[in-house]
Amino acid sequence: MNILDLSNHLQTYLVIGAVLFGIGFYGLLQRQTLIGMLISAELILSGASVNFMAFNRFLAPDPTVGQIFTLFIMAIAAAEAAIALSIVLAVYRNYKTIDAMEITDLKG
Amino acid sequence: MHPVINSAEGLAGVVFLVTLLTTAAGALIATTAVRTIRAVAGLALCFIGVAGIYYFLQSPFVALMEMLIYVGAVCVVLVFAVMLAEPHPEKQVGNINPLGGPLGLGVGALLAWALIALGRQTVWTAAPTRLNDGSMPELGHALLTTYSMVFELVSVVLLVAIIGALVLGRAGRSKA
């Protein structure tokens, strides 16, 4: 496989989607602040979207379905970001911190 | 097909490699930067790379939407959140997350490796015929006929999200 011909292979896109998912998962576990976790969640969603688009381009019988699914993922991600950030701001107003390890009012 | 580097296909291949590198580097910055604002910048870089990947996947419309929605809206909203709720940017406190560090890295690497191995080993078979070419007119047609119900539902979801964000942002403030 020629390295300049990578964009014509399904596996390339599957690999970059899996890499995005893995990095996002690592960030989700490792981050301490709520905003950092949200950023990592966006990376995970991007990995899934890349997979959908790759299968749509190479395998799907109807090549509009994957694009439409990706557009819906984007809309849901935008809604999720808006809601999550207003929750973060509400948490910050009540606790004066967005560190996930310090918000422990319900901890047994 | 073996494109050489000084042909149009070879140049497109180089651009594709740059796109892949941009995506991976942006994702790494987004997860490892100490300051949150740098993580947001890395996220924007990663989304620009993902938009390039969509362009190579013959979907310029989705690439444009990626730039508009993610780079243009989500990242800006994140910057606002960082400005409003980031009191101590370089505070590294003692209570370290037990899942961070090597364990989280191992779990993430294991997941990525498993997915890559699965993707490479499976024999993917393409559909014998394609119904259309997946171009922008076909996309709009499908969005307003076959998927019109989902389209409307997503609009309702966005409306509820906007109202919910307003309510959450309003709660706890004084009535002044």
PDB file of C-alpha atoms in Angstrom, chain A residues 25-97:
ATOM      1  CA  PHE A  25     -11.453   7.933  26.344  1.00  0.00           C
ATOM      2  CA  TYR A  26      -8.065   8.509  27.932  1.00  0.00           C
ATOM      3  CA  GLY A  27      -8.872  12.189  28.354  1.00  0.00           C
ATOM      4  CA  LEU A  28     -12.238  11.376  29.893  1.00  0.00           C
ATOM      5  CA  LEU A  29     -10.552   9.236  32.543  1.00  0.00           C
ATOM      6  CA  GLN A  30      -7.588  11.521  33.133  1.00  0.00           C
ATOM      7  CA  ARG A  31      -9.129  14.999  33.197  1.00  0.00           C
ATOM      8  CA  GLN A  32     -10.061  16.520  36.522  1.00  0.00           C
ATOM      9  CA  THR A  33     -12.181  19.460  35.429  1.00  0.00           C
ATOM     10  CA  LEU A  34     -15.673  19.160  34.018  1.00  0.00           C
ATOM     11  CA  ILE A  35     -14.776  21.240  30.939  1.00  0.00           C
ATOM     12  CA  GLY A  36     -11.843  18.915  30.191  1.00  0.00           C
ATOM     13  CA  MET A  37     -14.174  15.930  30.376  1.00  0.00           C
ATOM     14  CA  LEU A  38     -16.576  17.645  27.989  1.00  0.00           C
ATOM     15  CA  ILE A  39     -13.746  18.251  25.500  1.00  0.00           C
ATOM     16  CA  SER A  40     -12.829  14.550  25.653  1.00  0.00           C
ATOM     17  CA  ALA A  41     -16.454  13.551  25.098  1.00  0.00           C
ATOM     18  CA  GLU A  42     -16.483  15.674  21.950  1.00  0.00           C
ATOM     19  CA  LEU A  43     -13.412  13.764  20.745  1.00  0.00           C
ATOM     20  CA  ILE A  44     -15.198  10.444  21.285  1.00  0.00           C
ATOM     21  CA  LEU A  45     -18.182  11.692  19.278  1.00  0.00           C
ATOM     22  CA  SER A  46     -15.818  12.766  16.500  1.00  0.00           C
ATOM     23  CA  GLY A  47     -14.307   9.297  16.356  1.00  0.00           C
ATOM     24  CA  ALA A  48     -17.749   7.772  15.948  1.00  0.00           C
ATOM     25  CA  SER A  49     -18.643  10.302  13.251  1.00  0.00           C
ATOM     26  CA  VAL A  50     -15.488   9.535  11.276  1.00  0.00           C
ATOM     27  CA  ASN A  51     -16.408   5.846  11.347  1.00  0.00           C
ATOM     28  CA  PHE A  52     -19.922   6.556  10.086  1.00  0.00           C
ATOM     29  CA  MET A  53     -18.603   8.724   7.265  1.00  0.00           C
ATOM     30  CA  ALA A  54     -15.985   6.136   6.257  1.00  0.00           C
ATOM     31  CA  PHE A  55     -18.518   3.308   6.035  1.00  0.00           C
ATOM     32  CA  ASN A  56     -20.832   5.659   4.197  1.00  0.00           C
ATOM     33  CA  ARG A  57     -18.183   6.458   1.601  1.00  0.00           C
ATOM     34  CA  PHE A  58     -16.917   2.938   0.992  1.00  0.00           C
ATOM     35  CA  LEU A  59     -19.623   0.395   1.831  1.00  0.00           C
ATOM     36  CA  ALA A  60     -23.116   1.842   2.134  1.00  0.00           C
ATOM     37  CA  PRO A  61     -25.670   1.239  -0.619  1.00  0.00           C
ATOM     38  CA  ASP A  62     -27.202   4.680   0.008  1.00  0.00           C
ATOM     39  CA  PRO A  63     -24.367   7.195   0.482  1.00  0.00           C
ATOM     40  CA  THR A  64     -26.591   9.879   2.012  1.00  0.00           C
ATOM     41  CA  VAL A  65     -27.452   7.911   5.167  1.00  0.00           C
ATOM     42  CA  GLY A  66     -24.074   8.212   6.865  1.00  0.00           C
ATOM     43  CA  GLN A  67     -23.832  11.917   6.090  1.00  0.00           C
ATOM     44  CA  ILE A  68     -27.270  12.541   7.554  1.00  0.00           C
ATOM     45  CA  PHE A  69     -26.397  10.495  10.643  1.00  0.00           C
ATOM     46  CA  THR A  70     -23.227  12.552  11.083  1.00  0.00           C
ATOM     47  CA  LEU A  71     -25.221  15.756  10.782  1.00  0.00           C
ATOM     48  CA  PHE A  72     -27.565  14.515  13.499  1.00  0.00           C
ATOM     49  CA  ILE A  73     -24.597  13.607  15.689  1.00  0.00           C
ATOM     50  CA  MET A  74     -23.373  17.185  15.261  1.00  0.00           C
ATOM     51  CA  ALA A  75     -26.756  18.605  16.246  1.00  0.00           C
ATOM     52  CA  ILE A  76     -26.969  16.382  19.330  1.00  0.00           C
ATOM     53  CA  ALA A  77     -23.378  17.253  20.258  1.00  0.00           C
ATOM     54  CA  ALA A  78     -24.132  20.960  20.013  1.00  0.00           C
ATOM     55  CA  ALA A  79     -27.190  20.547  22.241  1.00  0.00           C
ATOM     56  CA  GLU A  80     -25.130  18.465  24.671  1.00  0.00           C
ATOM     57  CA  ALA A  81     -22.384  21.092  24.801  1.00  0.00           C
ATOM     58  CA  ALA A  82     -24.856  23.890  25.500  1.00  0.00           C
ATOM     59  CA  ILE A  83     -26.624  21.981  28.290  1.00  0.00           C
ATOM     60  CA  ALA A  84     -23.408  20.653  29.833  1.00  0.00           C
ATOM     61  CA  LEU A  85     -21.774  24.063  29.883  1.00  0.00           C
ATOM     62  CA  SER A  86     -24.738  25.694  31.571  1.00  0.00           C
ATOM     63  CA  ILE A  87     -24.634  22.864  34.142  1.00  0.00           C
ATOM     64  CA  VAL A  88     -20.897  23.542  34.590  1.00  0.00           C
ATOM     65  CA  LEU A  89     -21.623  27.217  35.171  1.00  0.00           C
ATOM     66  CA  ALA A  90     -24.369  26.380  37.663  1.00  0.00           C
ATOM     67  CA  VAL A  91     -21.994  24.029  39.499  1.00  0.00           C
ATOM     68  CA  TYR A  92     -19.320  26.710  39.502  1.00  0.00           C
ATOM     69  CA  ARG A  93     -21.743  29.232  40.946  1.00  0.00           C
ATOM     70  CA  ASN A  94     -22.659  26.904  43.813  1.00  0.00           C
ATOM     71  CA  TYR A  95     -19.290  25.308  44.588  1.00  0.00           C
ATOM     72  CA  LYS A  96     -16.755  27.859  43.275  1.00  0.00           C
ATOM     73  CA  THR A  97     -14.909  24.988  41.593  1.00  0.00           C
TER      74      THR A  97
END
